[in-house]
GROMACS .gro file of C-alpha atoms in nm:
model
  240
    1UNK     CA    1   7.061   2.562   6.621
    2UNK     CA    2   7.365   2.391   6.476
    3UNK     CA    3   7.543   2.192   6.691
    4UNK     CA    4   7.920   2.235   6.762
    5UNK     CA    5   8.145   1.957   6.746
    6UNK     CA    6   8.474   2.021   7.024
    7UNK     CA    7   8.777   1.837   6.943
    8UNK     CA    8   8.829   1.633   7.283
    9UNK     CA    9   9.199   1.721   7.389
   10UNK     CA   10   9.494   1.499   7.419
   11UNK     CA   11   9.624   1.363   7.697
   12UNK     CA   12   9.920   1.593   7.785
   13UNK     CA   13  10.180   1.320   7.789
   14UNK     CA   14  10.078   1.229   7.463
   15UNK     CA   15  10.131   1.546   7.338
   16UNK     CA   16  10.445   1.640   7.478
   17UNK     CA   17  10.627   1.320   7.338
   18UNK     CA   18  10.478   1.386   6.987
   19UNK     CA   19  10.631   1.768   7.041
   20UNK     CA   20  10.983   1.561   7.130
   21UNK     CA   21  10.974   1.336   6.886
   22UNK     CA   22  11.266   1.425   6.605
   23UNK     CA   23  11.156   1.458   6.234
   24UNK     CA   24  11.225   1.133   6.032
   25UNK     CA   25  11.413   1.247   5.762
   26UNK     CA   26  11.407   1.083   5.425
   27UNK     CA   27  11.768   1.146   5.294
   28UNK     CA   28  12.019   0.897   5.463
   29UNK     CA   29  12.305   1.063   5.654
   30UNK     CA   30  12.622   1.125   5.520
   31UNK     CA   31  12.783   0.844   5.648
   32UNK     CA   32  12.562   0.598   5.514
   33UNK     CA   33  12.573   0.787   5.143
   34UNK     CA   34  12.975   0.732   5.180
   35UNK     CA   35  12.897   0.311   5.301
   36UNK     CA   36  12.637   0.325   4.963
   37UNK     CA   37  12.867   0.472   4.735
   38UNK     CA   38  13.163   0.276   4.811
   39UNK     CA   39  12.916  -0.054   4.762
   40UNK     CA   40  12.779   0.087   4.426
   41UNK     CA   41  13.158   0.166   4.325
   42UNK     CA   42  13.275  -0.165   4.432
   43UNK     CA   43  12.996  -0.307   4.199
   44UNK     CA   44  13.113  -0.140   3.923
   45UNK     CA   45  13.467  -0.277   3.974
   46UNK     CA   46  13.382  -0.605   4.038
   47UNK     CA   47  13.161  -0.642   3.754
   48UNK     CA   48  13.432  -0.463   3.519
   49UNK     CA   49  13.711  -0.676   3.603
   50UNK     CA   50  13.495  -0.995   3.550
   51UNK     CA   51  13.472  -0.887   3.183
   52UNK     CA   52  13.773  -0.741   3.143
   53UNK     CA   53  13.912  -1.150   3.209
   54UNK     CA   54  13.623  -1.242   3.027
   55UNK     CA   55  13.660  -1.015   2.682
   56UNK     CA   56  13.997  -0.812   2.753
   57UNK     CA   57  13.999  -0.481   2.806
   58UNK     CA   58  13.982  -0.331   2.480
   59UNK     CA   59  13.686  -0.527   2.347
   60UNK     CA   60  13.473  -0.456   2.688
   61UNK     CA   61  13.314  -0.077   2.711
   62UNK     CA   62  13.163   0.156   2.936
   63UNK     CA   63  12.821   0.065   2.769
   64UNK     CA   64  12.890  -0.355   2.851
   65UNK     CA   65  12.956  -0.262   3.220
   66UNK     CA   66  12.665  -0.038   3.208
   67UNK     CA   67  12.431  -0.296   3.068
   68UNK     CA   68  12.529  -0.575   3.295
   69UNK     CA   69  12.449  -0.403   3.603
   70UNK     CA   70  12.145  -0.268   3.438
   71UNK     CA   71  12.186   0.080   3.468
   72UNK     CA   72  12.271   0.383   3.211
   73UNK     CA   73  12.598   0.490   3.109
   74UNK     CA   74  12.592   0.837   3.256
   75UNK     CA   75  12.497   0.667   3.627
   76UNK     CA   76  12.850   0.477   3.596
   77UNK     CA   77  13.057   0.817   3.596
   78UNK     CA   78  12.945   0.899   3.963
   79UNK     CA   79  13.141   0.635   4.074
   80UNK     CA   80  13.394   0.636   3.778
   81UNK     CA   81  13.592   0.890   3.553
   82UNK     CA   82  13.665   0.647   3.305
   83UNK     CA   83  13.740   0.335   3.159
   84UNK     CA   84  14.157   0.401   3.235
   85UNK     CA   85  14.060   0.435   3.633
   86UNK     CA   86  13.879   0.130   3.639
   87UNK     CA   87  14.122  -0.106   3.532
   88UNK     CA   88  14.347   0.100   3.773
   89UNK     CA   89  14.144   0.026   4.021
   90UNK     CA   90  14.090  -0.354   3.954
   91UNK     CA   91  14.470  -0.425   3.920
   92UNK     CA   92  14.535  -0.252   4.261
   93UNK     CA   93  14.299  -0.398   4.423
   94UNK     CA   94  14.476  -0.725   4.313
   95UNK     CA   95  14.788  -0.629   4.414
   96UNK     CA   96  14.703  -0.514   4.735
   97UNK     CA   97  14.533  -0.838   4.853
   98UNK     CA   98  14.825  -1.040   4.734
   99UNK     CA   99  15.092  -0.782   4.969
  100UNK     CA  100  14.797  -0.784   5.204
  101UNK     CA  101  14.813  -1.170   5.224
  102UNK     CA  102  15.180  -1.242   5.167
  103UNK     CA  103  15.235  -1.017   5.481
  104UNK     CA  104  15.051  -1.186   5.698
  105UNK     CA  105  15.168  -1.541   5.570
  106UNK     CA  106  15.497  -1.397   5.686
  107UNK     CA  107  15.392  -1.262   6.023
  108UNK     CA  108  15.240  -1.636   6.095
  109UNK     CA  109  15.580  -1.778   6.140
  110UNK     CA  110  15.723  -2.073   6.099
  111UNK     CA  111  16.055  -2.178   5.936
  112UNK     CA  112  16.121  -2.036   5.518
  113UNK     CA  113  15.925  -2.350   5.357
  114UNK     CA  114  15.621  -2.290   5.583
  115UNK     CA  115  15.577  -1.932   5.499
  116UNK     CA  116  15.701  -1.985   5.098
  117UNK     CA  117  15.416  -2.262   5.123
  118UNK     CA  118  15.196  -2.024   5.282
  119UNK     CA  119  15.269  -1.732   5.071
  120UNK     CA  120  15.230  -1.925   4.731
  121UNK     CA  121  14.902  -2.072   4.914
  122UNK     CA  122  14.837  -1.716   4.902
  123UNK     CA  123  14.882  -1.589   4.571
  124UNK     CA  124  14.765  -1.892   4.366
  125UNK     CA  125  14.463  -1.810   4.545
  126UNK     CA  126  14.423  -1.493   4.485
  127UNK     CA  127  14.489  -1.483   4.091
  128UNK     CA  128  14.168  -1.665   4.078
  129UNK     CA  129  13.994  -1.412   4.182
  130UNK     CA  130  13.858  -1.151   3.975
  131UNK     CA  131  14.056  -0.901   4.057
  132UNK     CA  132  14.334  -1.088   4.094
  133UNK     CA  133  14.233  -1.201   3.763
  134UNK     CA  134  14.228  -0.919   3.626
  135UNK     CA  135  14.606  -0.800   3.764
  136UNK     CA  136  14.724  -1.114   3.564
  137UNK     CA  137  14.512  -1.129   3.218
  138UNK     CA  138  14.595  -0.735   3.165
  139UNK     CA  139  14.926  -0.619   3.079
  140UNK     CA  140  15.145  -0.373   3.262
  141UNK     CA  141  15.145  -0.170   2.919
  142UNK     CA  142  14.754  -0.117   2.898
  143UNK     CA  143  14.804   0.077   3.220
  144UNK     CA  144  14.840   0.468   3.177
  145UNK     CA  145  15.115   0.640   3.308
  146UNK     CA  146  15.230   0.723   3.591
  147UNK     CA  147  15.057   0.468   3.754
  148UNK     CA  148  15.190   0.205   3.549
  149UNK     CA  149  15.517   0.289   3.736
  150UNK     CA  150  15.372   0.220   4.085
  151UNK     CA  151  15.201  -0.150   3.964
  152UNK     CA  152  15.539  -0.217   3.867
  153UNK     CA  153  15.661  -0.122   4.197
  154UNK     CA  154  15.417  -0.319   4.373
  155UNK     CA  155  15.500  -0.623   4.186
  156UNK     CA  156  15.867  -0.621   4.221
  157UNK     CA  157  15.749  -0.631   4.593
  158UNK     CA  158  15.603  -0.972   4.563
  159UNK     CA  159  15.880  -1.053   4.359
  160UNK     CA  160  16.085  -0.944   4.681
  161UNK     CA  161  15.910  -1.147   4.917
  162UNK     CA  162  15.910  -1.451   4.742
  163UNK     CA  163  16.356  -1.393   4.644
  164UNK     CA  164  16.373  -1.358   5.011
  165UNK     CA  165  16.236  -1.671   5.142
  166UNK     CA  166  16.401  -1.852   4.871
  167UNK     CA  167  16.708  -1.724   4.981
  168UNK     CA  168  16.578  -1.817   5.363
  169UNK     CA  169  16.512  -2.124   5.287
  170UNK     CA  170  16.870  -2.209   5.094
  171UNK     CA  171  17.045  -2.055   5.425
  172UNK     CA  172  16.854  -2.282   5.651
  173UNK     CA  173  16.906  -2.586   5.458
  174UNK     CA  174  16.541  -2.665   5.410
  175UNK     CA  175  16.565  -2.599   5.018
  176UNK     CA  176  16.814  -2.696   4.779
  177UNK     CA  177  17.076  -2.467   4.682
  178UNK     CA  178  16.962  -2.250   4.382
  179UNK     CA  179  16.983  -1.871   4.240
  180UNK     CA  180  16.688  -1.728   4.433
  181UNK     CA  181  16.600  -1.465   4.166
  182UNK     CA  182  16.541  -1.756   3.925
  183UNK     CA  183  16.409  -1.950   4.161
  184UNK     CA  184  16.153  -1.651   4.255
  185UNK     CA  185  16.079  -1.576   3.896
  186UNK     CA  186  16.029  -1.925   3.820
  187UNK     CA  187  15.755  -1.985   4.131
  188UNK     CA  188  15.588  -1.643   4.091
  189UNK     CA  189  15.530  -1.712   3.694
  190UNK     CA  190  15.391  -2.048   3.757
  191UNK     CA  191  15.137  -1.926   4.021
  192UNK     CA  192  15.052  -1.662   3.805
  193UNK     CA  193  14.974  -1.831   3.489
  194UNK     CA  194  14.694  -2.011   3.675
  195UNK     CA  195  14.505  -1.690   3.680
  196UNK     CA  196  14.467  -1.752   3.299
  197UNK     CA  197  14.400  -2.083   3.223
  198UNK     CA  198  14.198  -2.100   3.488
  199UNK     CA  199  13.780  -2.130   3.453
  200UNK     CA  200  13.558  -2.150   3.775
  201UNK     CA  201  13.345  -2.408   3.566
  202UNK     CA  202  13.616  -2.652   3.568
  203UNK     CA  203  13.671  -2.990   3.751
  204UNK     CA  204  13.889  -2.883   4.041
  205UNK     CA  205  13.805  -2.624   4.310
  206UNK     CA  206  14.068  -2.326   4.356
  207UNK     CA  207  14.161  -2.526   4.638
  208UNK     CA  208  14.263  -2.862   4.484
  209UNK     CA  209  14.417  -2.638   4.193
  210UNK     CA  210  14.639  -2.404   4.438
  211UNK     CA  211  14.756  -2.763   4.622
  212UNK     CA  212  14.844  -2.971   4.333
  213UNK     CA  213  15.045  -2.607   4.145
  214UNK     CA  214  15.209  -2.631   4.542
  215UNK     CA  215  15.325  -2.935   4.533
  216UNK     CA  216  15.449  -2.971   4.204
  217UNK     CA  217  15.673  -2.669   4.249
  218UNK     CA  218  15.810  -2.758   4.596
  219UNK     CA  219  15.864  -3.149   4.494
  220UNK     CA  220  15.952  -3.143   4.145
  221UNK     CA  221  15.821  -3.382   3.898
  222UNK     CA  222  16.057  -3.674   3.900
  223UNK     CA  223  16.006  -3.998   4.034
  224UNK     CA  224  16.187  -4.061   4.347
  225UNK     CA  225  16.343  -4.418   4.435
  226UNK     CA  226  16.224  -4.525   4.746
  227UNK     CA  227  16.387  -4.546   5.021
  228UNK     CA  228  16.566  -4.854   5.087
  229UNK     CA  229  16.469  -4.947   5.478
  230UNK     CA  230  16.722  -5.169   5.729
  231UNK     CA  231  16.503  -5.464   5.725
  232UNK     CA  232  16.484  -5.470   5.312
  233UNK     CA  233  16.844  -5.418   5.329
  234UNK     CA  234  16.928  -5.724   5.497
  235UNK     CA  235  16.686  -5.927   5.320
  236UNK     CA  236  16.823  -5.838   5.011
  237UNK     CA  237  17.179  -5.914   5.140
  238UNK     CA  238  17.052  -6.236   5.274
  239UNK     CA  239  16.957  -6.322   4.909
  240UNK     CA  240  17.270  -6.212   4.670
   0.00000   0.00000   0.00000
């Protein structure tokens, strides 16, 4: 006669918590799609706008910022439309953290040199960044319209910031009279033109770079004669 094996039963506590235990399910929930998407997408733009100051825009495709991040052409048009909407994207993002960080140069305080200091601290920084870069190396005119229009928009604001603290700065005395639209367009070209002779292979960090650009602008290049002290005074008066 065979024998029959019986399955010994479970503890009940066991199997309750197995009963209560929730399904693990192997699709991520929709917020952390949204958090991968948004990394994957900010891939693509960083990579883009690296090659973009790299190659220029025109002479850098959809199949070169495919390649680099190693994956097909078709997977980049889940996270972009087209080539137009990424260099959108790149230039805004370069705008924004400049009017991100100018603002908040501003809201630190201080009297109009501290903040212009602060602001152009700011800026020279940013334009050697990539996307910052990128808003530099690529002209207004290789932006479609009507966004074109708004970059413009946003630039005139920095423009703005920087004409005002001139102007600031005149009024309290703290920088020599001067035409603060020049004296804007003058600071805010020089600043930007780092972004492209720049290479991050070079001798000087971004640091010593933004300083030196700093201090040339706010203290001119010409010698200064030193100043002439009491003491030296007298002993040149003791000597004539």
């Amino acid at each position: 006669m065979a024998t029959q094996l019986r399955r010994t039963p479970r503890p009940d506590a066991a199997a309750a918590a197995d009963a209560a235990a929730p399904a693990v399910s192997p699709w991520s929930g929709a917020g952390e799609r949204q958090r991968q998407r948004e990394a994957k997408r900010n891939a693509v733009l960083s990579t883009a706008a690296q090659m973009f100051n790299e190659r220029g825009f025109h002479a850098t495709s959809l199949d070169d910022i495919a390649a680099r991040l190693h994956v097909s052409k078709p997977t980049l048009y889940y996270y972009v439309k087209n080539k137009d909407e990424i260099l959108l994207a790149c230039v805004d993002k370069g705008l924004r953290m400049t009017l991100q960080g100018i603002e908040a140069s501003r809201a630190a305080g201080g009297n109009a040199v501290d903040q212009l200091r602060a602001c152009m601290q700011v800026y020279a920084g940013i334009v050697m960044q990539p996307f910052g870069m990128c808003l530099i190396r690529v002209g207004d005119e290789e932006v479609p319209e009507p966004a074109r229009g708004e970059l413009r928009r946003m630039k005139s604001e920095i423009d703005l910031a920087f004409r005002r603290l001139v102007a600031q700065g005149v009024e309290e005395g703290s920088l020599a009279p001067c035409d603060p639209k020049m004296t804007a367009f003058v600071i805010a070209g020089a600043l930007s033109w780092i972004g492209r002779w720049y290479q991050p292979e070079g001798a000087h960090t971004p640091e010593e770079i933004a300083q030196q650009c700093i201090e040339t602008l706010l203290g001119g290049v010409l010698a200064r004669a030193p100043r002439t002290t009491r003491s030296t005074a007298k002993k040149r008066a003791a000597s004539a």
